[in-house]
Amino acid sequence: MDQLALLLSQSWPALLDGLWISLQLLVLSCVLGFALAVPLAVARSSPQRWIALPSRLFMSAFRGTPLLVQIFILYYGLAQFEWVRDSALWLLVGDAFPCALLALTLNLAAYMAEDIRGGILGVPAGEKEAATAFGMSRLMVTWYIVVPRAIGISAPTLGNEIVLQLKSTALASTITVLDLTGVARRLSIESYTTDALLLAGLIYIVIAAVLSLLTRYGEMRLNRHQPR
Amino acid sequence: MKKLVFSALTALTLISTASHAQEVVRIGTLADYAPFEYKDASGKLQGMEIEIGNKMCASMKVTCQWVTMDFDALIPALKARQIDAVLAQMSRTAEREKSVDFSRIFTTAPVHLVAKKGSGISNQPATLRGKTVGVQTASTHESYFRNRLPTSSSGINVKVYQSLDSAWLDLESGRIQAVFADSTVAHDWLSKGGQQAGFALAGQAISDDAIFGAGTAIAVRKGDSKLKAQFDQAILGVHKDGSFQAVNKRYFPFSILPQ
């Protein structure tokens, strides 16, 4: 324990830098991923095949492959093509951080879309009928009734995805991003011990605990009109 | 009951010592450091150090078990007794000698920068200002830049890779402008396509004995003088009887036999 305290007192600036990168990856990928997940879920639930199919393909591609593989393909795979290096895409995958963010976002979007789709299926038919009876158009029913209700229904699973995403951000360290895991690895290399990794583990636990508190609060707010 | 368990344990120990007449030495190495140690397409461990290592194990009359891991995991694994020795082109440096013991020098390890031909990059630090150099994590190359040319004063960015293979990929894609590595592995990469893609050794070898040490050696746990002595003997053996030189010649057009 003394060793951990000593390590913390010596290297907290580096760990803080790493933590900052990890949190940036987490928050940005969650916001962007969620924004992408809603239209994906709506498209996926569409009765029209040509709308549902692309979304379905996207989701099975990203849910069917390991995140690590996706990160490697985006970072090392795409970099081998000269036309990628000469295109605007290089702005996204040319550097390690945006590349990791892209992979994390797309991956999370696929999982969240699946959760929200489940929520959409769970919206009671009566609520949709009531909205239609009020004279709302299909688009309005989807946007004002189905989507908010679906998000409320899937809130517990969405919250869980956020906690899982925290741990996924550690994979960014495999493509030279110095996030919390990356920094901890560097520190443990210098000292030839695993103390720094242990310390990073403790920090992850604290963040995960805060995240689950926040998501539980969010859940309650989303569903506050529901009788319990 | 206790007695019964005890005698059962004794019997087991006896059986296991009987079937393992030879001592087992677990040697930690890398899976991606061609041509010294790498896994071929079928997953078999190959390379110059594997070949000579097996020879030395035979002369030491021990059974060697190769264990592959990342470079940065080798010393922690050695200290945690997951392996007994490290043979992975590890330079014998004063910094590492604080945590492990080393055998006598096994190979020399000159170091070079690799960059695109005509990029103007040489072994002069000024030619790297504003550029990014890739190095392998926990390597002497990384500590060279960290200690001698820190970014704040030199203007050289350093990108640290888990494996050198990834650094080569990024050099080819242009994310980094140079790779700093052992001349041996650099030569291997250049001859396997790097040269064709327009890359070459940049300038002369860089020398800094305080950081790069006198060469690479086999690391053992601190205080494991028995195994250290065995390896010293075995290294002297392969250096003297010409088997080191014979294998060396098949891998490199230059000698890495220590003087």
Coordinates of C-alpha atoms in Angstrom, one line a residue:
Chain A
M1 CA 0.0 0.0 0.0
D2 CA 2.9 2.4 0.9
Q3 CA 4.4 1.6 -2.5
L4 CA 1.1 2.6 -4.3
A5 CA 1.0 5.8 -2.3
L6 CA 4.6 6.6 -3.2
L7 CA 3.9 5.9 -6.9
L8 CA 0.8 8.1 -6.8
S9 CA 2.7 10.9 -5.2
Q10 CA 5.5 10.7 -7.8
S11 CA 3.6 10.1 -11.0
W12 CA 0.1 11.7 -10.5
P13 CA 0.7 14.3 -13.3
A14 CA 1.3 11.5 -15.8
L15 CA -1.6 9.5 -14.6
L16 CA -3.8 12.6 -14.6
D17 CA -2.8 13.2 -18.3
G18 CA -3.7 9.6 -19.1
L19 CA -7.0 9.8 -17.2
W20 CA -7.9 13.0 -19.1
I21 CA -7.4 11.2 -22.5
S22 CA -9.4 8.2 -21.3
L23 CA -12.3 10.4 -20.2
Q24 CA -12.2 12.3 -23.5
L25 CA -12.4 9.0 -25.3
L26 CA -15.3 7.9 -23.1
V27 CA -17.4 11.0 -23.2
L28 CA -16.9 11.8 -26.9
S29 CA -17.5 8.2 -28.0
C30 CA -20.6 7.9 -25.8
V31 CA -22.1 11.2 -27.1
L32 CA -21.3 10.5 -30.7
G33 CA -22.1 6.8 -30.5
F34 CA -25.5 7.6 -29.0
A35 CA -26.3 10.2 -31.6
L36 CA -25.5 7.7 -34.3
A37 CA -27.4 4.8 -32.5
V38 CA -30.8 6.5 -32.5
P39 CA -31.2 6.9 -36.3
L40 CA -29.6 3.5 -36.7
A41 CA -32.2 1.9 -34.4
V42 CA -35.1 3.7 -36.1
A43 CA -33.8 2.6 -39.5
R44 CA -33.3 -0.9 -38.3
S45 CA -36.9 -1.1 -37.1
S46 CA -38.3 0.3 -40.3
P47 CA -40.7 -2.1 -42.1
Q48 CA -39.0 -1.0 -45.4
R49 CA -36.3 -3.4 -46.3
W50 CA -34.0 -1.0 -48.1
I51 CA -33.9 1.3 -45.0
A52 CA -33.5 -1.6 -42.5
L53 CA -30.9 -3.5 -44.4
P54 CA -27.9 -1.1 -44.4
S55 CA -28.4 -0.5 -40.7
R56 CA -28.6 -4.2 -40.0
L57 CA -25.4 -4.9 -41.9
F58 CA -23.6 -2.1 -40.0
M59 CA -24.7 -3.5 -36.7
S60 CA -23.8 -7.1 -37.4
A61 CA -20.4 -6.1 -38.8
F62 CA -19.5 -4.1 -35.7
R63 CA -21.1 -6.4 -33.2
G64 CA -19.7 -9.5 -34.9
T65 CA -16.0 -8.6 -34.7
P66 CA -13.8 -7.8 -31.8
L67 CA -13.2 -4.1 -31.1
L68 CA -9.4 -4.8 -31.1
V69 CA -9.6 -6.1 -34.6
Q70 CA -11.7 -3.0 -35.6
I71 CA -9.1 -0.7 -34.1
F72 CA -6.2 -2.5 -35.9
I73 CA -8.0 -2.5 -39.2
L74 CA -8.8 1.2 -39.0
Y75 CA -5.3 2.2 -37.8
Y76 CA -2.9 -0.2 -39.6
G77 CA -5.1 -1.7 -42.3
L78 CA -6.4 1.5 -43.9
A79 CA -3.0 3.1 -43.7
Q80 CA -1.6 0.7 -46.2
F81 CA -3.7 2.1 -49.1
E82 CA -2.2 5.1 -50.8
W83 CA -5.6 6.5 -51.8
V84 CA -6.6 6.5 -48.1
R85 CA -3.5 8.4 -47.2
D86 CA -4.3 11.0 -49.9
S87 CA -7.9 11.4 -49.0
A88 CA -9.8 13.4 -46.3
L89 CA -10.2 10.1 -44.4
W90 CA -6.6 10.4 -43.4
L91 CA -7.6 13.3 -41.1
L92 CA -9.6 10.8 -39.1
V93 CA -7.4 7.7 -39.2
G94 CA -4.0 9.4 -39.7
D95 CA -3.6 10.1 -36.0
A96 CA -4.0 7.6 -33.2
F97 CA -6.5 9.5 -31.1
P98 CA -9.1 10.3 -33.7
C99 CA -8.7 6.8 -35.1
A100 CA -9.3 5.2 -31.7
L101 CA -12.3 7.5 -31.1
L102 CA -13.7 6.6 -34.5
A103 CA -13.5 2.8 -33.7
L104 CA -14.9 3.2 -30.2
T105 CA -17.8 5.4 -31.5
L106 CA -18.8 3.1 -34.3
N107 CA -18.6 0.0 -32.1
L108 CA -20.7 1.6 -29.3
A109 CA -23.2 2.9 -31.8
A110 CA -23.8 -0.6 -33.1
Y111 CA -24.4 -2.0 -29.6
M112 CA -26.6 1.0 -28.4
A113 CA -28.6 0.7 -31.6
E114 CA -29.4 -2.9 -30.8
D115 CA -30.5 -1.9 -27.3
I116 CA -32.7 1.0 -28.5
R117 CA -34.2 -1.3 -31.1
G118 CA -35.2 -3.6 -28.3
G119 CA -36.8 -0.5 -26.6
I120 CA -38.7 0.4 -29.8
L121 CA -40.2 -3.1 -29.9
G122 CA -41.2 -2.7 -26.3
V123 CA -43.2 0.6 -26.7
P124 CA -46.8 -0.4 -26.0
A125 CA -49.0 -0.3 -29.2
G126 CA -51.6 1.6 -27.3
E127 CA -49.3 4.6 -26.9
K128 CA -48.7 4.7 -30.6
E129 CA -52.4 4.3 -31.4
A130 CA -53.2 7.1 -29.0
A131 CA -50.7 9.4 -30.7
T132 CA -52.1 8.6 -34.1
A133 CA -55.6 9.3 -32.8
F134 CA -54.4 12.7 -31.8
G135 CA -53.6 13.3 -35.4
M136 CA -49.8 13.0 -35.3
S137 CA -48.0 12.0 -38.4
R138 CA -45.9 8.8 -38.6
L139 CA -42.7 10.9 -38.3
M140 CA -44.1 12.8 -35.3
V141 CA -45.1 9.5 -33.6
T142 CA -41.6 8.2 -34.1
W143 CA -39.8 11.3 -33.0
Y144 CA -42.0 12.4 -30.1
I145 CA -43.4 9.2 -28.8
V146 CA -41.5 6.0 -29.9
V147 CA -37.9 7.2 -29.6
P148 CA -38.1 8.9 -26.2
R149 CA -40.1 5.9 -24.8
A150 CA -37.6 3.5 -26.4
I151 CA -34.7 5.3 -24.8
G152 CA -36.4 5.2 -21.4
I153 CA -37.1 1.5 -21.7
S154 CA -33.6 0.7 -22.8
A155 CA -32.0 3.1 -20.3
P156 CA -30.6 0.4 -17.9
T157 CA -28.9 -1.4 -20.8
L158 CA -27.6 1.8 -22.3
G159 CA -26.1 2.8 -18.9
N160 CA -24.4 -0.6 -18.8
E161 CA -22.9 0.0 -22.3
I162 CA -21.4 3.2 -20.9
V163 CA -19.6 1.4 -18.1
L164 CA -18.4 -1.3 -20.6
Q165 CA -17.2 1.5 -22.9
L166 CA -15.0 2.8 -20.1
K167 CA -13.1 -0.4 -20.2
S168 CA -13.0 -0.5 -24.0
T169 CA -11.2 2.8 -24.1
A170 CA -8.1 0.9 -22.7
L171 CA -7.7 -0.7 -26.1
A172 CA -6.7 2.7 -27.5
S173 CA -3.4 2.1 -25.8
T174 CA -2.6 -0.6 -28.4
I175 CA -2.3 2.0 -31.1
T176 CA 0.1 4.3 -29.1
V177 CA -2.6 6.5 -27.5
L178 CA -1.3 7.3 -24.0
D179 CA -4.6 6.9 -22.1
L180 CA -4.8 5.8 -18.5
T181 CA -3.8 2.2 -19.4
G182 CA -1.1 3.4 -21.8
V183 CA 0.4 5.6 -19.1
A184 CA 0.2 2.9 -16.5
R185 CA 2.0 0.5 -18.8
R186 CA 4.8 3.0 -19.3
L187 CA 5.1 3.6 -15.6
S188 CA 5.2 -0.1 -14.8
I189 CA 7.9 -0.6 -17.5
E190 CA 10.1 2.0 -15.9
S191 CA 9.7 0.4 -12.4
Y192 CA 9.6 -3.2 -13.7
T193 CA 6.6 -3.8 -11.4
T194 CA 2.8 -4.0 -11.9
D195 CA 2.1 -1.3 -9.2
A196 CA 1.1 1.3 -11.8
L197 CA -1.4 -1.1 -13.4
L198 CA -2.9 -1.8 -10.0
L199 CA -3.3 1.9 -9.4
A200 CA -4.9 2.3 -12.8
G201 CA -7.3 -0.5 -11.9
L202 CA -8.3 1.3 -8.8
I203 CA -8.9 4.5 -10.7
Y204 CA -11.1 2.6 -13.3
I205 CA -13.1 1.1 -10.4
V206 CA -13.8 4.6 -9.0
I207 CA -14.8 6.0 -12.4
A208 CA -17.1 2.9 -13.0
A209 CA -18.8 3.5 -9.7
V210 CA -19.4 7.1 -10.4
L211 CA -20.7 6.2 -13.9
S212 CA -23.2 3.7 -12.6
L213 CA -24.5 6.3 -10.1
L214 CA -24.9 8.8 -12.9
T215 CA -26.6 6.4 -15.2
R216 CA -29.0 5.2 -12.4
Y217 CA -29.9 8.9 -11.8
G218 CA -30.4 9.3 -15.6
E219 CA -32.6 6.3 -15.7
M220 CA -34.8 7.6 -13.0
R221 CA -35.2 11.0 -14.6
L222 CA -36.0 9.4 -18.0
N223 CA -38.7 7.3 -16.5
R224 CA -39.9 9.6 -13.8
H225 CA -43.5 9.7 -15.2
Q226 CA -43.7 6.0 -14.8
P227 CA -45.6 4.7 -11.7
R228 CA -43.5 2.3 -9.7
Chain B
M1 CA -5.3 -38.3 6.9
K2 CA -2.6 -35.7 6.9
K3 CA 0.0 -38.4 6.7
L4 CA -1.7 -40.0 3.8
V5 CA -1.9 -36.7 1.9
F6 CA 1.8 -36.1 2.7
S7 CA 2.9 -39.5 1.5
A8 CA 0.8 -39.1 -1.6
L9 CA 2.5 -35.7 -2.3
T10 CA 5.9 -37.3 -1.7
A11 CA 5.1 -40.0 -4.2
L12 CA 4.0 -37.5 -6.7
T13 CA 7.2 -35.5 -6.3
L14 CA 9.2 -38.6 -6.8
I15 CA 7.4 -39.5 -9.9
S16 CA 7.7 -36.1 -11.4
T17 CA 11.4 -35.8 -10.6
A18 CA 11.9 -39.2 -12.1
S19 CA 10.1 -38.3 -15.4
H20 CA 11.9 -34.9 -15.7
A21 CA 15.4 -36.1 -15.4
Q22 CA 16.6 -32.8 -17.0
E23 CA 16.1 -29.5 -15.4
V24 CA 13.6 -27.2 -17.2
V25 CA 14.7 -23.7 -17.9
R26 CA 11.9 -21.3 -19.1
I27 CA 13.4 -18.7 -21.4
G28 CA 11.3 -15.6 -22.2
T29 CA 11.6 -14.2 -25.7
L30 CA 9.6 -12.3 -28.3
A31 CA 7.3 -13.5 -31.1
D32 CA 7.8 -10.6 -33.4
Y33 CA 11.5 -9.7 -33.5
A34 CA 12.7 -11.1 -36.8
P35 CA 15.3 -12.4 -37.6
F36 CA 16.3 -13.1 -33.9
E37 CA 13.0 -14.6 -32.7
Y38 CA 9.7 -14.7 -34.5
K39 CA 6.8 -17.0 -35.2
D40 CA 6.6 -18.3 -38.8
A41 CA 3.3 -18.7 -40.7
S42 CA 2.7 -22.1 -38.9
G43 CA 3.2 -20.5 -35.5
K44 CA 6.6 -22.1 -34.9
L45 CA 9.2 -20.1 -33.1
Q46 CA 12.2 -19.4 -35.4
G47 CA 15.2 -17.2 -35.6
M48 CA 18.9 -16.8 -34.9
E49 CA 18.6 -16.6 -31.1
I50 CA 16.3 -19.5 -31.0
E51 CA 18.7 -21.6 -33.0
I52 CA 21.8 -20.7 -30.9
G53 CA 19.7 -20.8 -27.7
N54 CA 18.7 -24.4 -28.4
K55 CA 22.3 -25.2 -29.0
M56 CA 23.3 -23.7 -25.7
C57 CA 20.6 -25.5 -23.9
A58 CA 21.8 -28.8 -25.3
S59 CA 25.4 -28.0 -24.1
M60 CA 24.0 -27.1 -20.6
K61 CA 22.1 -30.4 -20.5
V62 CA 18.8 -28.7 -19.7
T63 CA 15.4 -28.7 -21.3
C64 CA 14.5 -25.3 -22.6
Q65 CA 11.0 -24.0 -22.8
W66 CA 10.5 -20.9 -24.9
V67 CA 7.9 -18.5 -23.6
T68 CA 6.9 -15.5 -25.8
M69 CA 5.6 -12.2 -24.6
D70 CA 5.9 -8.4 -25.2
F71 CA 9.3 -6.9 -24.6
D72 CA 8.1 -4.8 -21.6
A73 CA 6.7 -7.9 -19.9
L74 CA 10.0 -9.8 -19.9
I75 CA 11.7 -8.4 -16.8
P76 CA 8.5 -8.3 -14.6
A77 CA 7.9 -12.0 -15.7
L78 CA 11.4 -12.8 -14.8
K79 CA 11.0 -11.3 -11.3
A80 CA 7.7 -13.0 -10.8
R81 CA 9.3 -16.3 -11.6
Q82 CA 7.1 -17.0 -14.6
I83 CA 10.3 -17.4 -16.6
D84 CA 13.9 -18.1 -15.5
A85 CA 15.9 -16.3 -18.2
V86 CA 15.5 -13.7 -21.0
L87 CA 17.1 -14.2 -24.4
A88 CA 15.6 -11.4 -26.5
Q89 CA 18.3 -9.1 -27.7
M90 CA 18.2 -7.3 -24.4
S91 CA 21.0 -4.9 -24.1
R92 CA 23.0 -5.1 -20.9
T93 CA 22.6 -1.6 -19.4
A94 CA 23.4 -0.2 -15.9
E95 CA 19.7 0.7 -15.6
R96 CA 18.5 -2.9 -16.1
E97 CA 21.3 -4.3 -13.9
K98 CA 19.5 -2.7 -11.0
S99 CA 16.7 -5.3 -11.4
V100 CA 18.3 -8.3 -13.0
D101 CA 21.7 -10.1 -13.5
F102 CA 23.2 -10.5 -16.9
S103 CA 25.4 -13.1 -18.5
R104 CA 28.5 -12.2 -20.4
I105 CA 27.9 -10.3 -23.7
F106 CA 26.2 -12.5 -26.2
T107 CA 25.9 -10.2 -29.3
T108 CA 26.9 -6.7 -30.1
A109 CA 24.0 -4.4 -30.9
P110 CA 24.8 -1.4 -33.1
V111 CA 21.9 1.0 -33.5
H112 CA 20.7 3.0 -36.5
L113 CA 17.9 5.3 -37.6
V114 CA 15.9 4.2 -40.6
A115 CA 14.2 6.8 -42.8
K116 CA 13.1 7.4 -46.4
K117 CA 16.0 7.9 -48.8
G118 CA 16.5 11.6 -49.6
S119 CA 14.5 12.7 -46.6
G120 CA 17.6 14.5 -45.3
I121 CA 17.4 12.6 -42.0
S122 CA 20.7 11.5 -40.6
N123 CA 22.2 10.6 -37.3
Q124 CA 22.4 14.4 -36.5
P125 CA 19.6 15.3 -34.1
A126 CA 19.0 18.6 -35.9
T127 CA 17.7 16.7 -39.0
L128 CA 14.9 15.2 -36.9
R129 CA 13.5 18.5 -35.5
G130 CA 9.7 18.6 -35.9
K131 CA 9.7 15.0 -37.0
T132 CA 8.3 11.9 -35.3
V133 CA 10.5 8.9 -34.5
G134 CA 9.1 5.5 -33.7
V135 CA 10.7 3.2 -31.0
Q136 CA 9.9 0.0 -29.3
T137 CA 8.5 0.4 -25.7
A138 CA 11.0 -0.2 -22.9
S139 CA 13.9 -0.4 -25.3
T140 CA 17.3 1.4 -25.0
H141 CA 16.3 3.3 -28.1
E142 CA 13.3 4.8 -26.3
S143 CA 15.5 5.7 -23.3
Y144 CA 18.1 7.3 -25.6
F145 CA 15.5 9.9 -26.9
R146 CA 14.0 10.3 -23.4
N147 CA 17.3 11.1 -21.8
R148 CA 19.5 12.6 -24.5
L149 CA 16.9 14.3 -26.7
P150 CA 13.8 15.1 -24.8
T151 CA 11.0 16.6 -26.9
S152 CA 10.9 19.9 -25.0
S153 CA 14.5 20.8 -26.0
S154 CA 15.1 18.8 -29.2
G155 CA 11.7 19.3 -30.9
I156 CA 11.7 15.6 -31.8
N157 CA 8.5 13.7 -31.2
V158 CA 8.8 10.1 -30.1
K159 CA 6.1 7.5 -30.6
V160 CA 6.3 4.4 -28.6
Y161 CA 5.2 1.0 -30.0
Q162 CA 4.4 -2.2 -28.3
S163 CA 6.1 -4.1 -31.1
L164 CA 8.6 -3.0 -33.7
D165 CA 6.4 -4.5 -36.5
S166 CA 3.8 -1.8 -35.8
A167 CA 6.5 0.9 -36.0
W168 CA 7.6 -0.3 -39.5
L169 CA 4.0 -0.2 -40.6
D170 CA 3.6 3.4 -39.5
L171 CA 6.9 4.3 -41.1
E172 CA 5.6 3.0 -44.4
S173 CA 2.3 4.8 -44.1
G174 CA 4.1 8.1 -43.2
R175 CA 2.7 8.6 -39.7
I176 CA 6.3 8.7 -38.5
Q177 CA 9.4 9.8 -40.4
A178 CA 12.0 7.5 -38.8
V179 CA 12.4 4.4 -36.8
F180 CA 15.2 4.0 -34.3
A181 CA 16.2 0.4 -33.8
D182 CA 19.0 -2.1 -33.7
S183 CA 20.9 -2.2 -37.0
T184 CA 20.3 -6.0 -37.2
V185 CA 16.5 -5.9 -37.2
A186 CA 16.6 -2.8 -39.4
H187 CA 18.7 -4.6 -41.9
D188 CA 16.3 -7.5 -41.8
W189 CA 13.3 -5.2 -42.5
L190 CA 15.1 -3.3 -45.2
S191 CA 16.0 -6.5 -47.0
K192 CA 12.5 -7.8 -46.8
G193 CA 10.9 -4.9 -48.6
G194 CA 11.8 -1.7 -46.8
Q195 CA 14.5 -1.0 -49.3
Q196 CA 12.2 -1.5 -52.2
A197 CA 9.8 0.9 -50.6
G198 CA 12.5 3.5 -50.6
F199 CA 13.8 3.3 -47.1
A200 CA 17.5 3.1 -45.9
L201 CA 19.7 3.3 -42.9
A202 CA 20.0 7.1 -42.1
G203 CA 23.6 8.0 -41.6
Q204 CA 26.1 6.3 -39.4
A205 CA 25.4 4.1 -36.3
I206 CA 24.7 6.1 -33.2
S207 CA 26.9 5.3 -30.3
D208 CA 26.3 6.0 -26.6
D209 CA 27.7 3.2 -24.4
A210 CA 26.0 4.6 -21.2
I211 CA 22.6 4.0 -22.7
F212 CA 23.1 1.2 -25.2
G213 CA 25.5 -0.9 -23.1
A214 CA 28.2 -3.1 -24.5
G215 CA 25.8 -5.4 -26.3
T216 CA 23.0 -7.8 -25.6
A217 CA 23.2 -10.6 -23.0
I218 CA 21.0 -13.2 -21.3
A219 CA 19.1 -11.8 -18.2
V220 CA 18.5 -14.0 -15.1
R221 CA 16.9 -13.3 -11.8
K222 CA 19.1 -11.3 -9.4
G223 CA 21.2 -13.7 -7.4
D224 CA 20.6 -16.7 -9.7
S225 CA 24.4 -17.2 -10.0
K226 CA 24.1 -20.9 -10.9
L227 CA 22.1 -20.3 -14.1
K228 CA 24.2 -17.2 -14.9
A229 CA 27.4 -19.3 -14.7
Q230 CA 25.8 -22.0 -16.9
F231 CA 24.8 -19.5 -19.5
D232 CA 28.3 -17.8 -19.4
Q233 CA 29.8 -21.1 -20.0
A234 CA 27.4 -21.9 -22.9
I235 CA 27.9 -18.5 -24.5
L236 CA 31.7 -18.9 -24.4
G237 CA 31.2 -22.3 -25.9
V238 CA 29.2 -21.2 -29.0
H239 CA 31.5 -18.2 -29.4
K240 CA 34.6 -20.3 -29.4
D241 CA 33.6 -23.4 -31.4
G242 CA 32.5 -21.3 -34.4
S243 CA 28.8 -22.3 -34.2
F244 CA 27.8 -18.7 -33.4
Q245 CA 29.6 -17.4 -36.5
A246 CA 28.1 -20.1 -38.7
V247 CA 24.5 -19.1 -37.7
N248 CA 25.4 -15.4 -37.8
K249 CA 26.5 -15.7 -41.4
R250 CA 23.2 -17.2 -42.5
Y251 CA 21.3 -14.2 -41.0
F252 CA 23.5 -11.1 -41.5
P253 CA 26.2 -10.1 -43.9
F254 CA 28.1 -8.5 -41.0
S255 CA 29.3 -10.0 -37.7
I256 CA 27.6 -9.4 -34.3
L257 CA 30.1 -11.5 -32.4
P258 CA 31.4 -9.4 -29.5
Q259 CA 35.1 -8.6 -29.6

